Coordinates of C-alpha atoms in Angstrom, one line a residue:
M1 CA 20.8 124.5 20.3
N2 CA 17.6 123.9 18.6
I3 CA 16.0 121.2 21.3
V4 CA 17.2 123.3 24.0
F5 CA 15.4 126.1 22.5
M6 CA 12.1 123.7 22.3
L7 CA 12.2 122.6 25.9
L8 CA 12.5 125.8 27.2
S9 CA 10.1 126.9 25.6
T10 CA 8.4 124.3 26.3
I11 CA 8.7 124.8 30.0
L12 CA 7.1 128.6 28.9
V13 CA 3.7 127.5 27.9
W14 CA 3.3 124.7 30.7
L15 CA 3.8 128.3 32.9
M16 CA 0.8 129.4 31.1
V17 CA -1.7 127.8 32.4
P18 CA -0.5 128.4 36.5
G19 CA -0.9 131.6 35.1
I20 CA -4.2 131.3 33.6
A21 CA -4.9 130.4 36.5
V22 CA -3.7 133.0 38.6
F23 CA -5.4 135.7 36.1
Y24 CA -8.8 134.7 36.3
S25 CA -8.7 134.3 40.4
G26 CA -8.5 137.6 39.9
F27 CA -11.1 138.5 38.8
V28 CA -13.7 136.3 40.6
P29 CA -15.7 136.1 43.1
K30 CA -14.1 134.2 47.0
R31 CA -15.9 131.6 46.2
D32 CA -14.8 130.2 43.4
I33 CA -11.2 130.9 43.0
T34 CA -10.7 127.8 44.8
R35 CA -12.3 125.9 42.3
I36 CA -10.6 127.6 39.4
L37 CA -7.6 127.0 40.8
F38 CA -8.6 123.4 41.2
N39 CA -9.8 122.8 37.7
T40 CA -7.1 124.6 36.0
F41 CA -3.6 122.8 37.2
L42 CA -6.5 119.3 37.0
M43 CA -5.8 119.5 33.3
F44 CA -2.4 118.8 33.9
G45 CA -3.4 115.1 35.4
I46 CA -6.3 114.8 32.3
A47 CA -5.5 116.8 29.4
G48 CA -1.6 115.6 29.6
L49 CA -3.0 112.1 29.9
M50 CA -5.2 112.3 27.4
W51 CA -2.4 113.6 25.1
I52 CA -0.7 110.9 25.4
V53 CA -2.8 107.8 25.5
V54 CA -4.4 108.5 22.7
G55 CA -4.0 112.8 22.0
F56 CA -0.9 112.6 19.8
P57 CA -1.3 109.5 17.1
L58 CA -5.1 111.1 16.4
T59 CA -4.0 114.3 15.8
F60 CA -0.5 113.6 14.4
G61 CA -1.1 110.1 12.7
T62 CA -1.8 110.3 8.8
S63 CA -4.8 110.5 7.7
K64 CA -7.4 109.7 4.1
L65 CA -9.1 112.2 4.9
G66 CA -7.6 115.3 6.1
I67 CA -10.2 114.7 9.3
I68 CA -8.8 113.0 12.4
G69 CA -5.0 110.7 12.5
N70 CA -5.5 107.1 13.8
L71 CA -4.8 105.2 16.6
Q72 CA -2.4 103.0 15.9
H73 CA 0.1 103.9 17.8
I74 CA -2.0 103.9 21.3
F75 CA 0.3 104.9 24.4
L76 CA 2.6 105.4 21.7
T77 CA 3.3 101.8 21.1
G78 CA 5.4 101.4 18.0
I79 CA 6.4 105.3 17.5
D80 CA 10.5 105.8 18.0
L81 CA 10.2 108.9 20.4
K82 CA 14.1 109.2 19.6
A83 CA 14.2 109.4 15.5
N84 CA 13.0 113.6 14.4
Y85 CA 9.5 114.2 13.6
G86 CA 8.6 114.9 9.9
N87 CA 11.2 117.7 8.2
T88 CA 10.7 119.0 12.4
G89 CA 14.6 118.4 12.0
L90 CA 13.2 117.7 16.4
P91 CA 13.5 114.2 18.8
T92 CA 9.5 113.2 18.6
D93 CA 9.4 113.4 22.2
V94 CA 10.4 117.2 22.8
Y95 CA 7.8 117.7 20.0
L96 CA 5.1 115.4 21.8
L97 CA 6.4 117.5 24.5
F98 CA 5.9 121.0 23.1
Q99 CA 2.6 120.7 21.3
M100 CA 1.1 118.7 24.4
M101 CA 1.3 122.1 26.4
F102 CA -0.9 123.3 23.6
A103 CA -3.4 120.3 24.6
V104 CA -3.8 120.9 28.7
L105 CA -4.2 125.0 28.3
T106 CA -6.8 125.1 25.4
P107 CA -9.1 123.5 28.0
A108 CA -7.7 125.2 31.4
L109 CA -8.1 128.2 29.1
F110 CA -12.3 127.9 29.2
L111 CA -13.1 126.5 32.2
G112 CA -13.0 129.6 34.4
A113 CA -16.4 130.2 31.8
V114 CA -18.3 127.2 34.7
A115 CA -16.0 128.2 37.6
S116 CA -17.9 126.2 40.8
R117 CA -21.2 125.7 38.6
A118 CA -20.3 121.6 37.0
R119 CA -18.6 119.3 39.4
I120 CA -15.3 116.9 39.0
K121 CA -16.9 114.7 36.6
F122 CA -19.2 117.0 35.0
I123 CA -15.5 118.7 34.2
A124 CA -13.5 115.5 33.5
I125 CA -15.9 113.5 30.8
F126 CA -17.1 116.3 29.5
V127 CA -13.0 118.0 28.3
I128 CA -12.2 113.8 28.1
C129 CA -14.9 114.3 25.2
W130 CA -14.5 116.9 24.1
S131 CA -10.1 117.1 23.5
I132 CA -11.4 113.8 21.3
L133 CA -14.0 115.4 19.3
V134 CA -12.8 119.1 19.3
Y135 CA -9.5 119.9 20.3
Y136 CA -8.0 116.9 18.1
P137 CA -9.4 117.2 15.1
M138 CA -9.1 121.0 15.1
A139 CA -5.7 120.4 15.4
H140 CA -5.1 118.3 12.6
F141 CA -7.0 119.7 10.4
V142 CA -4.7 123.1 10.9
W143 CA -1.2 121.7 12.2
S144 CA -1.0 118.2 10.6
S145 CA -0.3 118.5 7.2
N146 CA -2.4 116.1 6.0
G147 CA -5.0 118.2 7.5
F148 CA -7.8 119.4 5.0
L149 CA -7.7 123.3 5.9
A150 CA -4.0 123.4 5.8
Q151 CA -4.4 121.5 2.5
M152 CA -6.8 124.5 2.1
G153 CA -4.1 126.9 2.9
V154 CA -5.3 128.3 6.4
L155 CA -2.5 130.0 8.4
D156 CA -2.5 129.4 11.9
F157 CA 1.4 129.7 12.8
A158 CA 0.6 128.9 16.5
G159 CA -3.4 128.8 17.5
G160 CA -5.5 131.2 16.6
T161 CA -8.2 128.4 15.2
V162 CA -7.2 125.6 17.2
I163 CA -6.3 127.3 20.4
H164 CA -8.7 130.8 21.0
I165 CA -11.3 130.6 18.6
N166 CA -11.9 127.2 19.9
A167 CA -11.3 127.9 23.7
G168 CA -13.7 131.7 22.8
I169 CA -16.6 129.3 21.0
T170 CA -16.0 127.1 23.7
A171 CA -16.4 128.8 26.9
M172 CA -19.5 130.8 25.4
I173 CA -21.0 127.8 25.1
L174 CA -21.0 126.7 28.7
A175 CA -22.0 129.9 29.8
I176 CA -25.0 130.2 27.7
T177 CA -25.8 125.9 28.5
L178 CA -25.0 126.6 32.5
R179 CA -25.4 130.0 33.7
K180 CA -28.8 132.5 33.7
P181 CA -28.7 135.3 30.5
Y182 CA -26.9 138.1 32.7
K183 CA -28.7 141.1 33.6
Y184 CA -26.8 144.2 34.1
N185 CA -27.2 145.9 37.0
N186 CA -24.4 148.6 36.0
E187 CA -22.4 146.7 39.3
N188 CA -18.5 147.3 39.3
V189 CA -17.0 144.4 40.5
P190 CA -13.5 145.7 41.3
G191 CA -11.4 142.0 41.2
N192 CA -8.2 141.9 42.5
P193 CA -5.2 143.8 40.9
M194 CA -2.4 141.9 41.8
W195 CA -3.9 138.2 41.0
I196 CA -4.5 139.7 38.0
L197 CA -1.5 141.6 36.8
M198 CA 0.7 138.5 38.4
G199 CA -1.5 136.5 36.3
T200 CA -0.3 139.0 32.8
V201 CA 3.5 138.7 33.8
L202 CA 3.1 134.9 33.4
L203 CA 0.8 134.5 30.9
W204 CA 3.0 136.9 28.9
I205 CA 6.2 135.2 29.7
G206 CA 5.0 132.4 28.8
W207 CA 3.6 133.7 25.5
Y208 CA 7.1 133.8 24.0
G209 CA 7.1 130.1 24.3
F210 CA 4.2 129.7 22.9
N211 CA 4.2 132.3 20.1
A212 CA 7.9 131.7 19.5
G213 CA 8.5 128.3 20.5
S214 CA 6.1 127.4 16.9
A215 CA 8.7 128.5 15.0
L216 CA 10.2 124.5 16.0
Q217 CA 14.3 126.0 15.5
V218 CA 16.3 129.4 17.3
N219 CA 16.2 131.0 13.2
T220 CA 15.4 134.5 12.1
Q221 CA 11.0 133.5 11.8
A222 CA 11.6 132.9 16.1
I223 CA 13.5 136.0 16.7
D224 CA 10.5 137.7 14.7
A225 CA 7.8 136.2 16.0
F226 CA 9.3 137.2 20.1
F227 CA 9.3 140.2 18.2
T228 CA 5.5 140.8 16.9
T229 CA 4.0 139.1 20.3
T230 CA 5.8 142.3 22.2
I231 CA 4.6 144.6 19.6
A232 CA 0.7 143.3 19.8
A233 CA -0.2 143.1 23.3
C234 CA 2.2 147.1 23.6
S235 CA -0.4 148.6 20.9
A236 CA -3.7 146.3 22.0
M237 CA -2.5 147.3 26.7
M238 CA -2.6 151.0 25.0
T239 CA -5.4 151.0 22.9
W240 CA -7.3 150.1 25.5
T241 CA -6.2 152.5 27.9
I242 CA -7.9 154.7 26.3
L243 CA -10.8 153.4 25.4
E244 CA -10.9 152.7 29.0
K245 CA -10.5 156.4 29.0
L246 CA -12.4 158.2 26.7
F247 CA -16.2 155.4 27.1
K248 CA -15.0 154.4 31.2
T249 CA -13.6 157.8 32.3
R250 CA -11.1 155.5 34.4
V251 CA -8.6 153.6 33.3
S252 CA -7.6 151.0 35.6
V253 CA -5.1 147.5 35.9
N254 CA -8.3 145.4 34.9
G255 CA -8.4 146.1 32.1
L256 CA -4.5 147.1 31.1
C257 CA -3.9 143.3 31.5
T258 CA -7.3 142.4 29.4
G259 CA -6.0 145.0 26.1
A260 CA -2.3 143.1 26.4
I261 CA -4.3 139.1 27.1
C262 CA -6.0 141.1 23.2
G263 CA -3.4 142.2 22.0
L264 CA -1.7 138.6 22.5
V265 CA -4.2 136.4 21.2
G266 CA -4.8 138.7 18.2
I267 CA -0.6 138.2 17.2
T268 CA -1.0 134.8 17.8
P269 CA -2.1 133.1 14.5
G270 CA 0.1 135.5 11.9
T271 CA 3.0 136.1 14.7
G272 CA 5.7 134.2 12.1
Y273 CA 3.9 135.8 8.9
V274 CA 3.7 139.1 9.4
S275 CA 5.8 142.6 9.9
V276 CA 6.0 144.6 12.7
I277 CA 3.7 147.4 11.5
G278 CA 1.0 144.4 10.9
A279 CA 1.6 143.2 14.5
F280 CA 1.0 146.8 15.6
I281 CA -2.2 147.3 13.9
I282 CA -3.5 143.6 14.7
G283 CA -2.4 144.8 18.9
I284 CA -4.8 147.5 18.1
V285 CA -7.8 146.2 16.1
S286 CA -8.0 143.6 18.5
A287 CA -7.9 145.3 21.1
L288 CA -10.8 147.0 19.2
G289 CA -12.9 144.7 18.7
S290 CA -12.5 143.2 22.1
F291 CA -13.2 145.8 24.5
Y292 CA -16.4 146.6 21.8
F293 CA -18.1 143.4 22.9
I294 CA -16.9 143.1 26.0
N295 CA -18.1 146.4 27.3
N296 CA -21.1 146.7 24.9
L297 CA -22.4 143.8 22.7
K298 CA -21.5 140.7 25.8
Y299 CA -24.5 142.5 27.7
K300 CA -27.1 143.4 24.5
L301 CA -26.5 139.1 23.9
H302 CA -26.8 138.6 27.9
L303 CA -24.6 136.4 27.7
N304 CA -23.1 135.5 31.0
D305 CA -19.5 134.7 30.5
Y306 CA -18.2 136.9 33.3
L307 CA -14.2 136.6 32.4
D308 CA -14.8 137.5 29.3
I309 CA -13.5 134.2 27.8
F310 CA -15.2 134.4 24.6
G311 CA -15.2 138.5 24.0
S312 CA -10.9 138.2 24.7
H313 CA -10.0 135.0 23.2
G314 CA -13.0 134.1 21.0
V315 CA -13.4 137.7 19.5
S316 CA -8.7 138.8 19.1
G317 CA -9.1 134.8 17.9
I318 CA -11.3 135.8 14.9
I319 CA -9.7 139.0 14.4
G320 CA -6.0 137.6 14.7
S321 CA -7.0 134.8 12.2
L322 CA -9.0 137.3 9.8
C323 CA -5.7 139.6 10.0
V324 CA -3.6 137.0 8.0
G325 CA -5.4 137.4 5.6
L326 CA -4.4 140.9 5.3
F327 CA -0.4 141.7 6.2
A328 CA 1.2 137.8 5.8
N329 CA 4.3 138.7 4.3
K330 CA 5.8 136.2 2.3
T331 CA 9.0 137.4 2.9
I332 CA 8.5 137.0 6.7
D333 CA 7.9 133.2 5.9
N334 CA 8.3 131.8 3.0
N335 CA 5.3 128.8 3.9
V336 CA 3.0 131.9 3.3
V337 CA 2.4 131.4 -0.5
N338 CA -0.2 133.8 -1.2
N339 CA 0.4 137.7 0.9
G340 CA -2.0 139.4 2.6
L341 CA -4.4 142.2 0.7
F342 CA -1.8 144.4 2.2
Y343 CA 1.2 143.1 0.7
G344 CA -0.1 142.9 -3.1
G345 CA -1.9 139.1 -2.4
G346 CA -4.7 140.0 -3.4
F347 CA -8.4 138.0 -1.1
K348 CA -7.3 135.1 -1.6
L349 CA -5.3 134.4 1.2
L350 CA -8.3 136.3 3.0
G351 CA -10.9 134.1 1.8
V352 CA -9.2 130.8 2.8
Q353 CA -9.2 132.2 6.7
F354 CA -12.3 133.6 6.2
V355 CA -13.6 130.2 5.5
G356 CA -11.5 128.7 8.1
V357 CA -12.3 130.5 11.0
I358 CA -16.5 130.6 9.5
F359 CA -15.5 126.6 9.8
T360 CA -14.2 126.9 13.2
I361 CA -16.5 128.5 14.8
A362 CA -19.1 125.7 13.5
F363 CA -17.5 122.9 14.1
V364 CA -16.6 123.6 17.5
S365 CA -20.9 125.1 18.0
I366 CA -22.4 122.1 17.0
I367 CA -19.8 119.6 18.7
G368 CA -19.5 121.3 21.8
V369 CA -23.2 122.0 22.1
V370 CA -23.8 118.0 21.9
I371 CA -21.1 117.1 24.5
V372 CA -22.2 119.9 26.2
F373 CA -25.3 118.2 26.6
G374 CA -24.4 115.1 26.3
V375 CA -22.9 115.3 29.4
R376 CA -25.6 117.1 31.5
K377 CA -28.2 114.3 30.7
L378 CA -25.6 111.6 31.7
F379 CA -24.5 113.8 35.1
K380 CA -28.0 115.7 35.4
N381 CA -27.4 115.8 39.3
D382 CA -24.2 117.2 38.6
V383 CA -24.7 120.3 37.1
G384 CA -26.8 123.3 37.9
I385 CA -27.6 126.7 36.6
D386 CA -26.0 128.8 38.4
A387 CA -26.1 127.1 41.5
P388 CA -22.5 127.1 43.5
L389 CA -21.4 123.6 44.3
N390 CA -19.3 121.9 46.4
L391 CA -15.9 120.7 45.3
A392 CA -16.4 117.4 45.9

């Protein structure tokens, strides 16, 4: 039963990759749709193969410093894929495939920040370098039992730091380095509500595999994660709707869907650790934070992130990760050593989560900037600043 559940969860996370492509395509100009679809689906080839070649051993291989795994099992040589992986109770190949979908999805999340502003060579080399230098170390820090953030006590049930803050910060770096500063002219880009809605549907369905599947077995925690995921998305959606009515006078399908996504992002790091009331509040706070950034702060900073990847994934990921320190409850999951602040645990877990968030922002920012400028120098004629490029 657990293997069937995890294979189903893997398929659901797989579904999120075309889901994010459809979702983003609803927001971009027609000239960029094909490139969004192409770049996103290409990640199955690039990031998927990278995971098999070096990703899994670098992420989950043993290490002495808690920073990165090892290269003893390149191409999975020497790994018994049928043996149970650690204490998961799952065959290694099942766990490997589930984690591979996360490694594929994360670059798909941030590539919308450049749309058709970079050629395929730049995209491919950037994703390869980013996977090795950013994603695999981050996943090792947090999800490997040897990772130093895991040893410190940072909790990230399904990817608040590893995926959403990581992708959000990377998208912001790409937007700053490859796009001109944004100049707000009070324009209204309607987008395609049907594409946006269908993308949101695919993502929301896939998120159940993303969050509930991170329990790694059919148990009460998986059910709790399924439930809290739903509650947070609903509360965030309604919060966004109210905010649009109050501050924009018109409620939109785009806003409904964006609010739901922010709730799903916000609950991800704590979905298996928090109660229903915690999920309800996390959804509200995530929507409030992302709404303010997307509709106000982004323009003050002149950030040309026109798909609001940082505004939704980055901001809600930061809020959700910090909220673990407020709402985590060991009665929900005994892996929670210290209760959150609102459950009598004091500031200890909140402080640990804060350190994890700050470290993630700093690490991804520094390494990301180095990769961007390094690859730009290598392909200086293949990436332009706000100049649409051909697919080839």
